[in-house]
CSV table of C-alpha atoms in Angstrom, one decimal:
chain,number,residue,atom,x,y,z
A,1,MET,CA,174.3,52.7,38.8
A,2,PRO,CA,175.3,56.0,39.1
A,3,ILE,CA,174.8,57.8,42.1
A,4,ASP,CA,171.9,61.0,41.7
A,5,ARG,CA,173.2,63.1,45.3
A,6,LEU,CA,176.5,63.1,46.9
A,7,VAL,CA,177.0,64.8,50.0
A,8,LEU,CA,180.2,65.0,52.1
A,9,ARG,CA,181.0,66.5,55.1
A,10,LEU,CA,184.2,66.3,56.3
A,11,ARG,CA,185.0,66.8,59.5
A,12,SER,CA,187.9,66.6,61.7
A,13,SER,CA,186.9,63.8,63.7
A,14,ASN,CA,184.4,61.9,61.1
A,15,ILE,CA,183.2,62.0,57.5
A,16,ALA,CA,179.7,61.9,56.9
A,17,VAL,CA,178.8,61.0,53.8
A,18,GLN,CA,174.6,60.9,52.4
A,19,ALA,CA,173.5,59.9,49.1
A,20,THR,CA,170.9,59.2,46.7
A,21,MET,CA,170.8,56.1,44.4
A,22,ALA,CA,167.8,55.7,42.4
A,23,GLN,CA,165.9,58.2,44.9
A,24,SER,CA,166.5,55.9,47.6
A,25,LEU,CA,168.3,58.5,50.0
A,26,ILE,CA,171.8,56.1,52.0
A,27,GLU,CA,173.4,58.4,55.2
A,28,LEU,CA,176.6,56.9,56.4
A,29,GLU,CA,178.5,58.7,59.1
A,30,ILE,CA,181.9,57.5,59.1
A,31,PRO,CA,183.4,57.3,62.4
A,32,GLY,CA,186.8,59.0,63.1
A,33,ARG,CA,189.0,55.9,63.6
A,34,THR,CA,188.0,54.5,60.1
A,35,PRO,CA,190.9,55.5,58.1
A,36,VAL,CA,190.2,58.0,55.8
A,37,ASP,CA,192.3,56.6,53.0
A,38,ALA,CA,190.2,54.2,52.6
A,39,VAL,CA,187.0,56.6,53.0
A,40,PHE,CA,188.6,58.1,49.7
A,41,GLN,CA,189.6,55.0,48.2
A,42,GLY,CA,185.8,54.1,47.9
A,43,LEU,CA,184.9,57.3,46.4
A,44,ARG,CA,187.4,57.8,44.0
A,45,GLY,CA,186.1,53.4,42.7
A,46,ASN,CA,183.1,55.3,41.9
A,47,ALA,CA,183.3,58.5,40.8
A,48,ASP,CA,182.7,58.2,37.5
A,49,SER,CA,179.4,57.4,38.2
A,50,PHE,CA,178.4,61.2,40.7
A,51,VAL,CA,175.9,63.4,38.8
A,52,PHE,CA,175.4,65.3,42.4
A,53,LEU,CA,178.0,66.6,44.3
A,54,ILE,CA,178.1,68.3,47.3
A,55,VAL,CA,181.5,68.8,49.9
A,56,VAL,CA,180.8,70.4,53.3
A,57,SER,CA,184.0,71.3,55.4
A,58,PRO,CA,184.3,73.4,58.1
A,59,ASP,CA,188.3,72.9,57.9
A,60,LEU,CA,191.5,72.1,56.1
A,61,LEU,CA,191.9,69.2,57.3
A,62,HIS,CA,191.2,66.4,54.2
A,63,LEU,CA,191.0,68.6,51.2
A,64,SER,CA,194.4,67.5,49.8
A,65,ARG,CA,192.5,64.2,49.5
A,66,PHE,CA,189.5,65.7,47.8
A,67,GLN,CA,191.7,67.6,45.4
A,68,GLU,CA,192.9,64.2,45.0
A,69,LEU,CA,189.1,62.7,44.2
A,70,LEU,CA,188.8,66.1,42.0
A,71,ARG,CA,192.2,65.6,39.3
A,72,ASP,CA,190.9,62.0,38.5
A,73,GLY,CA,187.4,63.5,37.3
A,74,MET,CA,184.1,62.9,37.3
A,75,ARG,CA,182.6,62.3,34.3
A,76,GLN,CA,178.8,62.4,34.4
A,77,LEU,CA,179.2,65.3,37.6
A,78,GLU,CA,176.5,67.4,36.3
A,79,HIS,CA,176.8,70.0,39.8
A,80,LEU,CA,179.7,70.4,42.0
A,81,ARG,CA,179.1,72.8,44.8
A,82,ILE,CA,182.1,72.9,47.5
A,83,SER,CA,181.5,75.2,50.7
A,84,LEU,CA,184.1,75.6,53.0
A,85,GLU,CA,182.9,76.9,56.6
A,86,PHE,CA,185.5,79.1,58.4
A,87,PRO,CA,184.8,79.5,62.1
A,88,SER,CA,183.1,82.6,62.8
A,89,GLY,CA,185.1,83.7,65.2
A,90,ASP,CA,188.5,83.7,63.4
A,91,THR,CA,190.0,86.9,64.9
A,92,GLN,CA,192.8,86.4,62.0
A,93,PRO,CA,191.2,85.8,58.7
A,94,SER,CA,193.6,87.6,56.5
A,95,SER,CA,196.1,85.0,57.9
A,96,ARG,CA,194.6,82.5,55.5
A,97,ASP,CA,195.0,82.4,51.6
A,98,MET,CA,192.1,81.4,49.1
A,99,VAL,CA,191.9,77.8,48.8
A,100,LEU,CA,192.0,76.9,45.0
A,101,PHE,CA,190.8,73.5,43.5
A,102,ASP,CA,192.4,72.0,40.3
A,103,LEU,CA,189.5,71.1,38.3
A,104,PRO,CA,191.2,69.2,34.5
A,105,SER,CA,188.7,70.5,31.8
A,106,GLY,CA,188.5,67.1,30.2
A,107,ARG,CA,187.5,64.9,32.9
A,108,PHE,CA,184.4,67.0,33.6
A,109,PRO,CA,182.9,66.6,30.4
A,110,SER,CA,178.7,66.8,31.7
A,111,LEU,CA,179.6,69.6,34.3
A,112,ARG,CA,176.4,72.0,34.1
A,113,ASP,CA,177.1,74.2,37.6
A,114,LEU,CA,180.0,75.1,39.7
A,115,VAL,CA,178.9,76.3,43.4
A,116,LEU,CA,182.7,77.2,45.1
A,117,TYR,CA,181.8,79.0,48.5
A,118,GLY,CA,185.0,80.4,50.2
A,119,CYS,CA,187.3,79.0,47.7
A,120,GLY,CA,187.9,79.3,43.9
A,121,ALA,CA,189.2,77.4,40.9
A,122,SER,CA,191.9,77.8,37.9
A,123,LEU,CA,189.3,78.2,35.0
A,124,THR,CA,189.4,77.2,31.2
A,125,PRO,CA,187.5,77.8,28.6
A,126,PRO,CA,186.6,74.5,27.6
A,127,LEU,CA,186.2,73.9,31.4
A,128,VAL,CA,183.6,76.8,31.3
A,129,SER,CA,182.1,76.1,28.0
A,130,ARG,CA,179.2,73.7,29.3
A,131,LEU,CA,178.3,75.8,32.7
A,132,ARG,CA,175.1,77.3,32.8
A,133,ARG,CA,175.8,78.6,36.4
A,134,LEU,CA,179.4,79.8,37.7
A,135,VAL,CA,179.9,80.8,41.5
A,136,MET,CA,183.4,81.4,43.1
A,137,THR,CA,183.3,83.3,46.5
A,138,ASN,CA,186.2,84.1,48.3
A,139,GLU,CA,186.0,85.3,52.7
A,140,HIS,CA,186.2,88.4,53.3
A,141,GLY,CA,189.6,89.3,54.6
A,142,HIS,CA,191.4,86.0,53.0
A,143,THR,CA,194.2,87.3,50.3
A,144,PRO,CA,192.5,86.7,47.0
A,145,LEU,CA,195.0,84.4,44.5
A,146,LEU,CA,193.5,83.9,41.1
A,147,PRO,CA,195.0,86.1,38.5
A,148,LEU,CA,192.4,88.0,36.4
A,149,VAL,CA,193.6,87.3,32.8
A,150,PRO,CA,192.8,83.7,32.6
A,151,PHE,CA,189.5,84.5,33.6
A,152,LEU,CA,189.2,87.2,31.2
A,153,ASP,CA,190.6,84.4,28.5
A,154,CYS,CA,187.4,82.5,29.6
A,155,VAL,CA,184.5,85.1,28.7
A,156,SER,CA,184.5,84.2,25.3
A,157,ALA,CA,183.0,80.8,26.4
A,158,PHE,CA,180.5,81.8,27.9
A,159,ASP,CA,178.0,80.4,25.4
A,160,HIS,CA,175.7,78.9,28.2
A,161,LEU,CA,176.4,80.9,31.2
A,162,GLU,CA,172.8,81.9,32.6
A,163,GLU,CA,174.2,83.1,35.9
A,164,LEU,CA,177.2,84.3,37.3
A,165,ILE,CA,178.8,85.4,40.8
A,166,VAL,CA,182.6,86.4,40.9
A,167,SER,CA,183.3,88.0,44.8
A,168,ASN,CA,187.1,88.6,46.3
A,169,CYS,CA,188.8,86.2,43.7
A,170,PHE,CA,191.1,88.0,41.5
A,171,ILE,CA,194.6,89.8,42.7
A,172,LEU,CA,194.3,93.2,41.8
A,173,ALA,CA,195.1,94.1,37.8
A,174,PHE,CA,195.4,97.0,35.8
A,175,PRO,CA,195.0,97.1,31.8
A,176,GLN,CA,198.0,97.5,29.8
A,177,ASP,CA,197.9,100.2,27.3
A,178,ASP,CA,197.1,98.4,24.9
A,179,TRP,CA,194.4,95.9,26.1
A,180,ALA,CA,191.3,96.6,23.2
A,181,PRO,CA,189.2,93.1,24.2
A,182,VAL,CA,186.5,92.5,21.3
A,183,PRO,CA,183.3,92.0,24.2
A,184,PHE,CA,181.8,88.8,23.8
A,185,GLU,CA,177.7,89.2,23.6
A,186,THR,CA,175.9,86.9,25.7
A,187,LYS,CA,172.9,85.9,24.9
A,188,ARG,CA,171.4,83.6,28.5
A,189,LEU,CA,173.8,85.2,30.9
A,190,ILE,CA,171.2,87.7,32.5
A,191,PHE,CA,171.8,87.1,36.3
A,192,VAL,CA,175.7,88.8,37.3
A,193,THR,CA,177.0,89.9,40.8
A,194,ILE,CA,180.3,90.7,40.5
A,195,GLU,CA,182.9,91.9,44.3
A,196,ASP,CA,185.8,92.7,43.7
A,197,TYR,CA,188.6,96.0,43.2
A,198,PRO,CA,186.8,98.6,40.8
A,199,SER,CA,189.6,97.8,38.1
A,200,ASN,CA,189.1,94.0,38.0
A,201,ILE,CA,185.3,94.9,38.0
A,202,SER,CA,185.6,97.3,34.7
A,203,GLN,CA,188.2,94.8,32.8
A,204,ILE,CA,185.3,92.1,33.3
A,205,ILE,CA,182.4,94.2,32.0
A,206,SER,CA,184.7,95.3,29.4
A,207,ALA,CA,184.9,91.7,27.3
A,208,LEU,CA,181.3,91.2,27.9
A,209,VAL,CA,177.9,92.2,26.3
A,210,LEU,CA,175.2,91.8,28.4
A,211,PRO,CA,171.3,91.4,27.0
A,212,PRO,CA,169.0,94.2,28.6
A,213,GLN,CA,166.9,91.6,30.1
A,214,ALA,CA,169.4,91.1,33.0
A,215,LYS,CA,169.9,91.5,36.2
A,216,ILE,CA,173.5,92.8,36.9
A,217,ARG,CA,175.0,93.6,40.7
A,218,LEU,CA,178.8,95.6,40.6
A,219,ILE,CA,180.4,95.9,44.2
A,220,GLY,CA,183.7,97.9,44.6
A,221,ASN,CA,185.7,96.5,47.3
A,222,LEU,CA,187.3,99.9,48.5
A,223,ARG,CA,187.8,98.9,52.0
A,224,GLY,CA,191.6,101.0,53.1
A,225,ALA,CA,191.0,103.3,49.7
A,226,SER,CA,191.9,107.0,49.7
A,227,THR,CA,189.0,109.7,49.1
A,228,GLU,CA,189.9,109.8,46.0
A,229,GLU,CA,190.0,106.0,44.7
A,230,CYS,CA,186.4,106.0,46.8
A,231,CYS,CA,185.4,109.4,44.5
A,232,SER,CA,185.7,108.3,41.3
A,233,ALA,CA,184.7,104.3,41.8
A,234,PHE,CA,181.6,104.4,39.8
A,235,ILE,CA,183.1,105.7,37.1
A,236,THR,CA,186.0,103.4,37.6
A,237,MET,CA,183.5,100.0,37.2
A,238,LEU,CA,182.0,101.1,34.3
A,239,SER,CA,185.3,102.8,32.6
A,240,GLY,CA,185.3,101.4,28.9
A,241,GLY,CA,182.1,98.8,29.7
A,242,SER,CA,179.3,101.4,30.2
A,243,ARG,CA,178.7,100.6,26.3
A,244,SER,CA,178.4,96.8,27.4
A,245,LEU,CA,175.7,97.0,29.4
A,246,THR,CA,172.8,97.6,27.0
A,247,LEU,CA,170.2,97.7,30.2
A,248,LEU,CA,171.6,101.2,30.4
A,249,ARG,CA,170.0,102.5,27.1
A,250,HIS,CA,166.4,101.4,28.3
A,251,ALA,CA,166.6,102.6,31.9
A,252,SER,CA,163.4,104.4,33.5
A,253,ARG,CA,164.3,104.2,36.9
A,254,LEU,CA,167.4,106.2,38.7
A,255,GLU,CA,168.7,106.2,42.5
A,256,ALA,CA,172.0,107.5,43.9
A,257,HIS,CA,171.8,106.6,47.7
A,258,HIS,CA,174.5,107.5,50.3
A,259,SER,CA,173.6,106.9,53.8
A,260,ARG,CA,175.9,105.6,57.0
A,261,ASP,CA,175.0,102.1,55.8
A,262,LYS,CA,174.9,102.3,52.5
A,263,CYS,CA,176.4,103.8,49.0
A,264,PHE,CA,174.8,102.7,45.8
A,265,ILE,CA,173.7,103.8,42.5
A,266,ARG,CA,170.3,101.2,40.9
A,267,ALA,CA,169.4,101.7,37.2
A,268,ARG,CA,166.3,99.8,36.8
A,269,THR,CA,164.3,99.5,33.8
A,270,ASP,CA,160.0,99.0,33.4
A,271,ASP,CA,160.3,95.8,33.0
A,272,ASP,CA,162.4,95.7,36.2
A,273,TYR,CA,165.5,94.6,35.1
A,274,PHE,CA,168.3,96.7,36.7
A,275,VAL,CA,172.0,97.5,36.8
A,276,PHE,CA,173.1,97.9,41.3
A,277,LEU,CA,176.2,99.5,41.6
A,278,LYS,CA,177.6,99.9,44.7
A,279,VAL,CA,180.7,100.7,46.9
A,280,ILE,CA,182.0,99.3,50.1
A,281,THR,CA,184.4,101.9,51.6
A,282,ASP,CA,185.6,102.6,55.7
A,283,ALA,CA,183.5,105.4,55.9
A,284,LEU,CA,180.1,103.8,56.2
A,285,ASP,CA,178.6,103.8,59.3
A,286,LYS,CA,181.3,106.1,61.2
A,287,SER,CA,180.0,109.4,62.3
A,288,ALA,CA,183.3,111.2,62.4
A,289,LEU,CA,183.5,110.5,57.9
A,290,LYS,CA,180.1,112.7,57.6
A,291,ARG,CA,182.3,115.2,55.6
A,292,PHE,CA,183.9,112.4,53.4
A,293,ARG,CA,180.2,110.3,52.4
A,294,GLY,CA,179.3,114.0,51.7
A,295,LYS,CA,181.6,114.6,49.1
A,296,LEU,CA,181.1,110.7,47.6
A,297,PHE,CA,177.0,111.6,47.7
A,298,ALA,CA,178.3,115.2,46.0
A,299,MET,CA,181.1,113.6,43.1
A,300,MET,CA,177.3,110.6,42.7
A,301,VAL,CA,175.6,113.6,41.9
A,302,GLY,CA,177.4,115.1,39.5
A,303,THR,CA,178.7,112.2,37.7
A,304,LEU,CA,175.7,110.1,37.3
A,305,PRO,CA,175.4,111.3,34.1
A,306,ASP,CA,178.5,110.0,32.8
A,307,LEU,CA,177.1,106.4,33.5
A,308,PHE,CA,175.5,106.3,30.2
A,309,PRO,CA,176.5,105.3,26.9
A,310,GLY,CA,177.0,108.8,24.7
A,311,ARG,CA,174.8,110.2,27.1
A,312,ARG,CA,171.6,108.9,25.6
A,313,ILE,CA,169.4,109.1,28.9
A,314,SER,CA,165.5,107.6,28.7
A,315,VAL,CA,165.5,108.0,32.8
A,316,THR,CA,161.6,109.5,33.7
A,317,SER,CA,162.0,109.0,37.5
A,318,LEU,CA,165.3,110.1,39.3
A,319,LYS,CA,165.9,110.1,43.3
A,320,PHE,CA,168.4,111.1,45.3
A,321,ILE,CA,169.2,110.1,49.0
A,322,GLY,CA,172.6,111.7,50.6
A,323,TYR,CA,174.0,114.6,52.7
A,324,VAL,CA,172.2,117.1,50.5
A,325,GLU,CA,173.9,120.1,52.3
A,326,TYR,CA,177.7,118.8,50.1
A,327,VAL,CA,176.0,119.9,46.6
A,328,PRO,CA,177.1,122.8,45.3
A,329,PRO,CA,173.6,124.1,43.5
A,330,ALA,CA,176.1,124.1,40.2
A,331,THR,CA,176.3,120.2,40.5
A,332,TRP,CA,172.7,120.4,40.9
A,333,ILE,CA,172.1,122.0,37.6
A,334,SER,CA,174.7,120.3,35.3
A,335,CYS,CA,172.8,117.0,36.6
A,336,LEU,CA,169.4,117.3,35.7
A,337,ALA,CA,170.0,119.2,32.6
A,338,CYS,CA,171.3,115.6,31.4
A,339,PHE,CA,168.3,114.4,32.2
A,340,PRO,CA,165.2,115.9,29.7
A,341,SER,CA,162.7,113.4,30.1
A,342,LEU,CA,162.1,113.3,33.7
A,343,LEU,CA,159.0,113.4,34.9
A,344,GLU,CA,159.3,112.3,38.6
A,345,LEU,CA,162.3,114.1,40.8
A,346,ALA,CA,162.8,113.0,44.8
A,347,VAL,CA,165.8,114.5,46.6
A,348,VAL,CA,166.1,113.2,50.8
A,349,ASP,CA,168.3,114.6,53.0
A,350,VAL,CA,169.5,111.5,55.3
A,351,GLY,CA,171.1,114.1,57.7
A,352,LEU,CA,167.9,116.2,58.4
A,353,ARG,CA,170.2,119.2,58.7
A,354,ALA,CA,170.2,120.6,55.1
A,355,SER,CA,167.2,122.7,52.9
A,356,PRO,CA,166.8,121.6,49.4
A,357,GLN,CA,166.7,124.7,48.0
A,358,ALA,CA,169.4,124.4,45.9
A,359,VAL,CA,167.2,121.9,44.0
A,360,VAL,CA,164.4,124.0,43.8
A,361,SER,CA,166.7,126.7,42.2
A,362,ALA,CA,168.4,124.7,40.0
A,363,LEU,CA,164.6,123.9,38.5
A,364,LEU,CA,164.8,127.0,37.3
A,365,ALA,CA,168.1,126.8,35.4
A,366,PRO,CA,167.9,127.3,31.4
A,367,SER,CA,167.6,124.4,29.5
A,368,PRO,CA,170.4,123.1,27.4
A,369,THR,CA,168.3,123.2,24.4
A,370,CYS,CA,166.7,125.9,24.4
A,371,ALA,CA,167.8,128.8,26.4
A,372,LYS,CA,164.0,130.4,27.3
A,373,GLU,CA,162.9,126.9,28.9
A,374,CYS,CA,163.6,125.7,32.4
A,375,LEU,CA,165.4,122.0,32.9
A,376,CYS,CA,162.9,119.6,33.7
A,377,GLY,CA,160.4,121.1,31.1
A,378,ASN,CA,158.0,117.8,31.7
A,379,LEU,CA,158.3,117.6,35.8
A,380,GLU,CA,155.0,115.5,36.9
A,381,GLY,CA,155.9,114.8,40.7
A,382,LEU,CA,158.2,116.8,43.0
A,383,SER,CA,159.2,115.0,46.6
A,384,LEU,CA,161.7,117.0,49.0
A,385,HIS,CA,162.2,115.5,52.5
A,386,GLY,CA,165.0,118.0,54.3
A,387,ASP,CA,165.5,120.9,56.9
A,388,LEU,CA,162.9,123.9,56.9
A,389,PRO,CA,165.1,126.7,58.4
A,390,ASP,CA,161.6,129.2,57.5
A,391,PHE,CA,159.3,129.7,55.0
A,392,VAL,CA,161.6,131.4,53.1
A,393,LEU,CA,161.9,127.8,51.6
A,394,LEU,CA,158.2,127.6,50.9
A,395,GLU,CA,158.0,131.1,49.2
A,396,LYS,CA,161.2,129.6,47.6
A,397,ILE,CA,158.9,126.8,46.0
A,398,HIS,CA,156.1,129.2,45.0
A,399,GLU,CA,158.1,131.2,43.4
A,400,CYS,CA,159.7,129.0,41.5
A,401,PHE,CA,156.2,127.2,39.5
A,402,LYS,CA,154.9,130.6,39.2
A,403,ALA,CA,158.2,131.4,37.2
A,404,ARG,CA,157.9,128.5,35.7
A,405,LYS,CA,154.7,128.8,33.8
A,406,ALA,CA,155.8,132.3,33.0
A,407,ARG,CA,158.8,131.0,31.1
A,408,GLY,CA,156.5,128.6,29.2
A,409,VAL,CA,157.7,125.4,30.6
A,410,ARG,CA,156.0,121.9,28.5
A,411,ARG,CA,154.1,121.0,31.5
A,412,ASP,CA,153.3,123.7,34.1
A,413,PHE,CA,151.1,122.0,36.3
A,414,LEU,CA,152.6,119.1,38.7
A,415,GLN,CA,150.3,116.1,39.7
A,416,ASP,CA,151.9,115.3,42.8
A,417,LEU,CA,153.6,117.8,44.9
A,418,LYS,CA,155.1,115.7,48.5
A,419,LEU,CA,157.4,118.2,50.8
A,420,GLU,CA,158.1,116.5,54.9
A,421,LEU,CA,160.3,118.6,56.3
A,422,TYR,CA,162.1,119.1,59.4
A,423,CYS,CA,162.4,122.3,61.8
A,424,ASP,CA,163.5,123.3,65.6
A,425,ARG,CA,160.2,125.2,66.2
A,426,ALA,CA,156.7,125.7,65.6
A,427,PHE,CA,155.4,127.4,62.6
A,428,PRO,CA,151.8,129.5,63.6
A,429,GLU,CA,149.5,126.8,62.2
A,430,SER,CA,148.1,129.5,60.2
A,431,GLU,CA,151.3,130.4,58.2
A,432,VAL,CA,151.2,126.4,57.4
A,433,GLU,CA,147.6,126.5,56.0
A,434,ARG,CA,148.6,129.9,53.9
A,435,TYR,CA,151.4,128.3,52.1
A,436,LYS,CA,149.2,125.0,51.8
A,437,LYS,CA,147.0,127.2,49.4
A,438,LEU,CA,149.5,128.8,47.7
A,439,LEU,CA,151.1,125.7,46.7
A,440,ARG,CA,148.0,124.2,45.5
A,441,VAL,CA,148.0,126.5,42.5
A,442,HIS,CA,151.3,124.7,41.1
A,443,ALA,CA,149.9,120.9,41.6
A,444,GLN,CA,146.6,118.4,41.7
A,445,ARG,CA,147.7,116.4,44.7
A,446,VAL,CA,149.6,118.5,47.7
A,447,TYR,CA,151.6,116.8,50.6
A,448,VAL,CA,153.4,119.1,52.7
A,449,THR,CA,154.3,117.3,56.2
A,450,ILE,CA,156.4,120.0,59.0
A,451,TYR,CA,157.5,117.9,62.0
A,452,GLU,CA,158.7,120.1,64.6
A,453,ASP,CA,160.9,118.4,67.0
A,454,SER,CA,165.0,118.6,66.4
A,455,GLY,CA,164.8,114.9,68.1
A,456,LEU,CA,163.8,113.8,64.9
A,457,ARG,CA,167.2,115.1,63.5
A,458,ARG,CA,170.5,113.3,63.1
A,459,ASP,CA,173.6,113.7,63.9
A,460,ASP,CA,175.3,111.7,61.4
């Protein structure tokens, strides 16, 4: 009789077995005095009846015997999940290498789901060709041991794969000069998460063509990397692979975000499918590295259009959250010039120290397609969040939209204008109301909030 579900908990003191046979649950905790060899001999005798196998181990004591069990194969096994639970108090995680398992492809003909937490496996095309779900995650700080090339050789066998999660598994690899993969077009792979070195991510993505109905997370691990490597990470992850992400051609919403605890770019479609690009750096959550984060944010703004294949961009909503003071005016202009279909623009200064005046000035720059027109001629909504040093900013916003109207922009009246500004001193309420009245000439709905408390500002 097939064992529908078998759970093994390998402990140094005992081995706990939980089995379900014909919908009946059997639980057995094997005492520590029971010979381990006898336990595994019993399991090996029934290996071909397993359908769903879960192995949880907080240590490495019995893994060699379990390796032998896997090498024998399990012909009816459809679901295999191995979870290595390392002690949370481990002060030297780098002292461990990644744990690898051997799964002979011909001995797992029924395998559909392969989930490996804290460990990995050497994969072959025959093994992955039947998988619907593939998960391999390596603990942070544990040395990755899998070479990348054998994994790339498996990509063309992803015929049935629906979900792919790989995290910190591969040795750093750079493509050979003559490396020119023929991307494999996947039909079913719609959930993808890859966390690795940006160069490795680039090679994996370059080997695939993912459908537009997908949710894709690419996370570049840049711990210990130089400033230059961090600043080029987003482009590196998609170098040669942006054409593989067909979703980008359909993206309508785009966000670039860099604060003390987050650094990512996210593109979404109207159907809520997305590409999420994130980098993990040593600069996160360190106030002394604000300048580094500012430089990285400026790079994100400047290279945002390069993420799109052929710069064919249909984005209608654009949001920036970061260190606005580090972005030069020319960078705002060159970036916004690449979004001719833009309807909504939001800019948030995370430090509340920079005036968004450079963004306002950029909206007066000439359009690259017609010098007589301004950038973002279809703009319907503008939201600005930052510093208000004086009323000059509000005057500039008024003059900006007055000038855009005079130059004949296609849409000279906004639907929404939202300003959340911070200042160190109180302004006369009469002056605030006067500027609100001026701004209502340019938008159907005007929201102006001025926070008159320097304590709201951040020092990061």
